[in-house]
Amino acid sequence: MFYSLSALLTLFTFWLLLSGSLAPFLVAAGAAGALAVLLVARRMDIIDRNGRRVRIGALALCSYWLWLIRQIVISACDVSRRIVDPRLPIAPTLARFKPLQTTEMGLVIHANSITLTPGTITVEVDRDEMLVHALSAAGAVGLAGSEMDRRVAALERSA
């Protein structure tokens, strides 16, 4: 019960941080949304009754976020150039590769990091491989054994 209440509080706090508004109706809607997510998660039996602590070093996480923000900006500039300059190729490609991560948390961080980076979207995640849609062939080639893959694996090991 305590774990469910802490999950509810975490979901609601996260919603409040993202919404940026304390209007009574929006706060009530956020509370109802957090409760609905918790109930669905409990019904699907995906909430671990014992709970798991996320153990990632704060310094490693901050370092990774700074690096990821830089990559997002670089990718956004690349996508913008490809849109504006007709000489730069846009060749949508699906790429499969084996990630270095071994835990669910590491796979989720890696998949979400790929999706946050403009020009790439994680389509499918499995322990043995990921399927990613990339805007260009160059973006698809750089996924296997990429710097992001290595950094997320290092972040996962810092846990």
XYZ file of C-alpha atoms in Angstrom:
159
model
C 0.000 0.000 0.000
C 2.840 2.367 0.867
C 4.476 1.719 -2.503
C 1.236 2.484 -4.339
C 0.798 5.734 -2.427
C 4.395 6.762 -3.114
C 3.921 5.914 -6.814
C 0.739 8.010 -6.862
C 2.507 10.920 -5.180
C 5.418 10.637 -7.622
C 3.096 10.584 -10.648
C 1.131 13.559 -9.362
C 4.275 15.554 -8.521
C 5.690 14.833 -11.969
C 2.426 16.000 -13.543
C 2.481 19.205 -11.485
C 6.055 19.938 -12.531
C 5.201 19.442 -16.202
C 1.908 21.359 -16.113
C 3.249 24.475 -14.429
C -0.252 25.512 -13.321
C -1.940 25.361 -9.941
C -5.468 26.151 -11.144
C -7.893 24.028 -9.077
C -9.424 22.293 -12.098
C -6.013 21.382 -13.534
C -4.738 20.127 -10.174
C -7.855 17.942 -9.845
C -7.409 16.689 -13.414
C -3.765 15.861 -12.667
C -4.712 13.981 -9.511
C -7.388 12.044 -11.405
C -4.934 11.273 -14.212
C -2.264 10.064 -11.778
C -4.825 7.879 -10.016
C -6.030 6.445 -13.346
C -2.453 5.590 -14.374
C -1.835 3.932 -11.009
C -5.037 1.880 -11.223
C -4.274 0.735 -14.769
C -0.707 -0.165 -13.776
C -1.955 -2.167 -10.785
C -4.569 -3.911 -12.965
C -1.861 -4.822 -15.474
C 0.235 -6.102 -12.540
C 3.266 -4.097 -13.615
C 3.813 -2.484 -10.242
C 6.375 -4.409 -8.263
C 4.924 -4.954 -4.814
C 8.334 -4.729 -3.148
C 9.392 -1.706 -5.159
C 12.752 -1.108 -6.746
C 15.014 1.744 -6.032
C 16.583 3.430 -9.006
C 20.253 3.531 -8.205
C 21.996 5.839 -10.599
C 24.747 8.106 -9.448
C 23.688 11.764 -9.404
C 26.934 12.891 -11.025
C 26.657 10.270 -13.769
C 23.028 11.230 -14.436
C 23.804 14.972 -14.606
C 26.731 14.300 -16.922
C 24.555 12.149 -19.181
C 21.765 14.761 -19.305
C 24.202 17.514 -20.282
C 25.631 15.304 -23.021
C 22.128 14.333 -24.219
C 20.972 17.972 -24.389
C 24.003 18.745 -26.557
C 23.146 15.814 -28.852
C 19.538 16.977 -29.116
C 20.692 20.438 -30.232
C 23.155 18.977 -32.762
C 20.491 16.660 -34.179
C 17.924 19.450 -34.338
C 20.355 21.534 -36.389
C 21.022 18.563 -38.694
C 17.309 17.894 -39.236
C 16.692 21.597 -39.878
C 19.490 21.681 -42.477
C 18.070 18.591 -44.183
C 14.648 20.203 -44.388
C 15.923 23.518 -45.752
C 18.685 22.297 -48.099
C 17.312 20.103 -50.921
C 20.805 18.726 -51.655
C 20.992 16.947 -48.294
C 19.373 13.519 -48.503
C 16.329 12.516 -46.531
C 16.253 8.743 -46.755
C 14.061 7.238 -44.029
C 15.649 4.034 -42.797
C 14.843 1.337 -40.259
C 17.882 0.017 -38.428
C 18.205 -2.935 -36.058
C 21.056 -3.185 -33.588
C 21.973 -4.949 -30.371
C 22.110 -2.553 -27.416
C 24.770 -2.864 -24.720
C 22.246 -2.457 -21.886
C 21.309 -5.434 -19.732
C 18.575 -4.037 -17.480
C 15.083 -2.782 -18.279
C 15.988 0.619 -16.880
C 19.003 0.884 -19.184
C 16.959 -0.153 -22.217
C 14.240 2.394 -21.391
C 16.766 5.205 -20.919
C 18.449 4.313 -24.221
C 15.183 4.004 -26.169
C 13.840 7.290 -24.794
C 17.143 9.061 -25.456
C 17.003 7.945 -29.093
C 13.420 9.176 -29.407
C 14.264 12.529 -27.787
C 16.966 13.085 -30.399
C 15.397 14.714 -33.497
C 15.469 12.558 -36.615
C 15.251 9.217 -34.792
C 12.416 7.279 -33.189
C 12.663 4.007 -31.301
C 10.059 1.684 -32.814
C 10.674 -1.560 -30.944
C 12.726 -2.557 -27.902
C 13.791 -6.044 -26.933
C 16.605 -7.283 -24.719
C 18.497 -8.505 -27.773
C 17.779 -5.725 -30.259
C 16.247 -2.340 -30.907
C 14.484 -1.180 -34.046
C 14.941 2.517 -34.781
C 13.541 4.692 -37.562
C 16.081 7.291 -38.704
C 15.615 10.234 -41.036
C 18.831 9.475 -42.908
C 21.018 6.481 -43.627
C 23.920 8.213 -41.852
C 21.825 8.477 -38.692
C 20.901 4.794 -38.904
C 24.477 3.599 -39.425
C 25.673 5.388 -36.301
C 23.300 3.600 -33.911
C 25.121 0.298 -33.343
C 27.911 0.784 -30.831
C 27.191 4.503 -30.718
C 28.409 6.958 -28.128
C 24.865 7.060 -26.732
C 24.832 3.272 -26.384
C 28.149 3.334 -24.512
C 27.125 6.238 -22.272
C 23.803 4.637 -21.285
C 25.603 1.352 -20.557
C 28.056 3.280 -18.337
C 25.125 5.053 -16.656
C 23.507 1.688 -16.072
C 26.713 0.366 -14.486
C 26.875 3.370 -12.134
C 23.673 2.075 -10.543
